[in-house]
Amino acid sequence: QVQLVESGGGLVQPGGSLRLSCVASGNIFNSDVMGWYRQAPGNQRELVASITSGGRTNYADSVKGRFTVSRDNAKNTVYLQMNSLKAEDTAVYYCNVGRTRWSTRYDYWGQGTQVTVSS
């Protein structure tokens, strides 16, 4: 089993920055993909960014050039550096571990952290 604990959310003005952190406990395998999703009111949960243990990254088009995902494999931790924040980035951000076994994907989720971008 995997438990995820996020931190770093809060209120920030447009153009500001925040850094989210997520620590995973339990067994994390090199094949696991770690990342961040977000969900705004009335919207579906969407991928923000993900990263493999080898450092391969994937970003939503809406955050490319502004957000950076990174991972510390030794600490089972994933980070999301968010710069040039916009009002439309306001959402609950969820840490995710995605694991594929025998062609079946298993997802583990954190409890979520609120990010609010407002003046």
mmCIF file of C-alpha atoms in Angstrom:
data_model
loop_
_atom_site.group_PDB
_atom_site.id
_atom_site.type_symbol
_atom_site.label_atom_id
_atom_site.label_comp_id
_atom_site.label_asym_id
_atom_site.label_seq_id
_atom_site.Cartn_x
_atom_site.Cartn_y
_atom_site.Cartn_z
ATOM 1 C CA GLN A 1 0.000 0.000 0.000
ATOM 2 C CA VAL A 2 1.090 3.556 -0.707
ATOM 3 C CA GLN A 3 0.276 6.654 1.324
ATOM 4 C CA LEU A 4 0.845 10.123 -0.062
ATOM 5 C CA VAL A 5 1.044 13.350 1.906
ATOM 6 C CA GLU A 6 1.075 16.695 0.111
ATOM 7 C CA SER A 7 2.143 20.081 1.387
ATOM 8 C CA GLY A 8 2.802 23.564 0.063
ATOM 9 C CA GLY A 9 -0.554 24.813 -1.157
ATOM 10 C CA GLY A 10 -1.991 28.193 -0.292
ATOM 11 C CA LEU A 11 -3.068 31.594 -1.537
ATOM 12 C CA VAL A 12 -0.855 33.438 -3.991
ATOM 13 C CA GLN A 13 -1.267 36.491 -6.199
ATOM 14 C CA PRO A 14 -1.305 36.197 -9.988
ATOM 15 C CA GLY A 15 2.249 35.987 -11.278
ATOM 16 C CA GLY A 16 3.480 34.464 -8.040
ATOM 17 C CA SER A 17 5.034 31.088 -7.296
ATOM 18 C CA LEU A 18 4.347 28.082 -5.112
ATOM 19 C CA ARG A 19 6.120 24.788 -4.584
ATOM 20 C CA LEU A 20 4.180 21.646 -3.792
ATOM 21 C CA SER A 21 5.763 18.594 -2.188
ATOM 22 C CA CYS A 22 4.492 15.048 -1.843
ATOM 23 C CA VAL A 23 6.097 12.340 0.253
ATOM 24 C CA ALA A 24 5.194 8.735 -0.436
ATOM 25 C CA SER A 25 5.385 6.010 2.178
ATOM 26 C CA GLY A 26 5.189 2.311 1.461
ATOM 27 C CA ASN A 27 6.820 0.541 -1.450
ATOM 28 C CA ILE A 28 7.599 2.785 -4.405
ATOM 29 C CA PHE A 29 9.029 0.982 -7.399
ATOM 30 C CA ASN A 30 11.261 2.349 -10.145
ATOM 31 C CA SER A 31 8.497 1.609 -12.621
ATOM 32 C CA ASP A 32 6.000 3.828 -10.762
ATOM 33 C CA VAL A 33 5.133 7.147 -12.322
ATOM 34 C CA MET A 34 4.690 10.009 -9.858
ATOM 35 C CA GLY A 35 2.889 13.213 -10.611
ATOM 36 C CA TRP A 36 0.280 15.835 -9.975
ATOM 37 C CA TYR A 37 -3.334 16.208 -10.999
ATOM 38 C CA ARG A 38 -5.724 19.040 -10.251
ATOM 39 C CA GLN A 39 -9.452 19.525 -10.040
ATOM 40 C CA ALA A 40 -11.261 22.847 -10.135
ATOM 41 C CA PRO A 41 -14.921 23.185 -9.097
ATOM 42 C CA GLY A 42 -17.201 21.817 -11.796
ATOM 43 C CA ASN A 43 -14.301 20.316 -13.740
ATOM 44 C CA GLN A 44 -12.893 16.842 -14.098
ATOM 45 C CA ARG A 45 -9.596 15.938 -12.521
ATOM 46 C CA GLU A 46 -6.806 16.541 -15.025
ATOM 47 C CA LEU A 47 -3.148 15.678 -15.311
ATOM 48 C CA VAL A 48 -0.811 18.574 -14.580
ATOM 49 C CA ALA A 49 2.572 16.875 -14.775
ATOM 50 C CA SER A 50 4.164 13.480 -14.284
ATOM 51 C CA ILE A 51 7.677 12.091 -14.014
ATOM 52 C CA THR A 52 9.253 8.663 -14.207
ATOM 53 C CA SER A 53 12.066 7.471 -11.956
ATOM 54 C CA GLY A 54 14.412 8.093 -14.872
ATOM 55 C CA GLY A 55 13.341 11.723 -15.110
ATOM 56 C CA ARG A 56 11.123 11.610 -18.155
ATOM 57 C CA THR A 57 8.434 14.264 -17.772
ATOM 58 C CA ASN A 58 5.014 14.971 -19.218
ATOM 59 C CA TYR A 59 3.120 18.250 -18.880
ATOM 60 C CA ALA A 60 -0.331 19.553 -19.656
ATOM 61 C CA ASP A 61 -0.141 22.135 -22.425
ATOM 62 C CA SER A 62 -1.626 24.758 -20.110
ATOM 63 C CA VAL A 63 1.346 24.614 -17.718
ATOM 64 C CA LYS A 64 4.293 24.055 -20.065
ATOM 65 C CA GLY A 65 6.992 26.623 -19.489
ATOM 66 C CA ARG A 66 5.546 27.659 -16.127
ATOM 67 C CA PHE A 67 5.523 24.483 -14.004
ATOM 68 C CA THR A 68 8.373 22.076 -13.330
ATOM 69 C CA VAL A 69 7.962 18.595 -11.878
ATOM 70 C CA SER A 70 10.892 16.881 -10.190
ATOM 71 C CA ARG A 71 11.447 13.721 -8.203
ATOM 72 C CA ASP A 72 13.834 12.554 -5.514
ATOM 73 C CA ASN A 73 13.840 8.767 -5.764
ATOM 74 C CA ALA A 74 15.871 8.294 -2.583
ATOM 75 C CA LYS A 75 13.265 10.231 -0.589
ATOM 76 C CA ASN A 76 10.184 8.947 -2.464
ATOM 77 C CA THR A 77 9.238 12.566 -2.978
ATOM 78 C CA VAL A 78 7.812 14.461 -5.937
ATOM 79 C CA TYR A 79 7.732 18.233 -6.265
ATOM 80 C CA LEU A 80 5.833 20.708 -8.401
ATOM 81 C CA GLN A 81 7.355 24.142 -8.824
ATOM 82 C CA MET A 82 4.682 26.503 -10.089
ATOM 83 C CA ASN A 83 5.706 29.887 -11.481
ATOM 84 C CA SER A 84 3.775 32.659 -13.220
ATOM 85 C CA LEU A 85 0.583 31.431 -11.635
ATOM 86 C CA LYS A 86 -2.734 32.414 -13.141
ATOM 87 C CA ALA A 87 -6.254 32.546 -11.756
ATOM 88 C CA GLU A 88 -7.118 29.524 -13.877
ATOM 89 C CA ASP A 89 -4.545 27.474 -11.966
ATOM 90 C CA THR A 90 -6.811 27.638 -8.921
ATOM 91 C CA ALA A 91 -7.750 24.084 -7.972
ATOM 92 C CA VAL A 92 -7.183 21.276 -5.520
ATOM 93 C CA TYR A 93 -3.904 19.629 -6.451
ATOM 94 C CA TYR A 94 -3.542 15.887 -5.890
ATOM 95 C CA CYS A 95 -0.343 13.891 -5.730
ATOM 96 C CA ASN A 96 -0.494 10.632 -7.656
ATOM 97 C CA VAL A 97 1.446 7.417 -7.975
ATOM 98 C CA GLY A 98 0.563 5.390 -11.030
ATOM 99 C CA ARG A 99 1.520 1.721 -11.086
ATOM 100 C CA THR A 100 0.983 -0.715 -13.924
ATOM 101 C CA ARG A 101 0.899 -4.447 -13.255
ATOM 102 C CA TRP A 102 -0.126 -7.005 -15.864
ATOM 103 C CA SER A 103 -1.590 -4.249 -18.068
ATOM 104 C CA THR A 104 -3.733 -2.907 -15.225
ATOM 105 C CA ARG A 105 -3.107 0.569 -13.850
ATOM 106 C CA TYR A 106 -3.432 1.209 -10.140
ATOM 107 C CA ASP A 107 -3.617 4.784 -8.884
ATOM 108 C CA TYR A 108 -2.784 6.027 -5.418
ATOM 109 C CA TRP A 109 -3.861 9.516 -4.366
ATOM 110 C CA GLY A 110 -3.015 12.048 -1.733
ATOM 111 C CA GLN A 111 -5.656 13.977 0.159
ATOM 112 C CA GLY A 112 -5.211 17.081 -1.977
ATOM 113 C CA THR A 113 -3.936 20.570 -1.280
ATOM 114 C CA GLN A 114 -5.734 23.775 -2.236
ATOM 115 C CA VAL A 115 -4.010 26.276 -4.504
ATOM 116 C CA THR A 116 -5.782 29.610 -4.888
ATOM 117 C CA VAL A 117 -4.492 32.286 -7.239
ATOM 118 C CA SER A 118 -6.170 35.594 -6.549
ATOM 119 C CA SER A 119 -5.382 39.231 -5.959
#
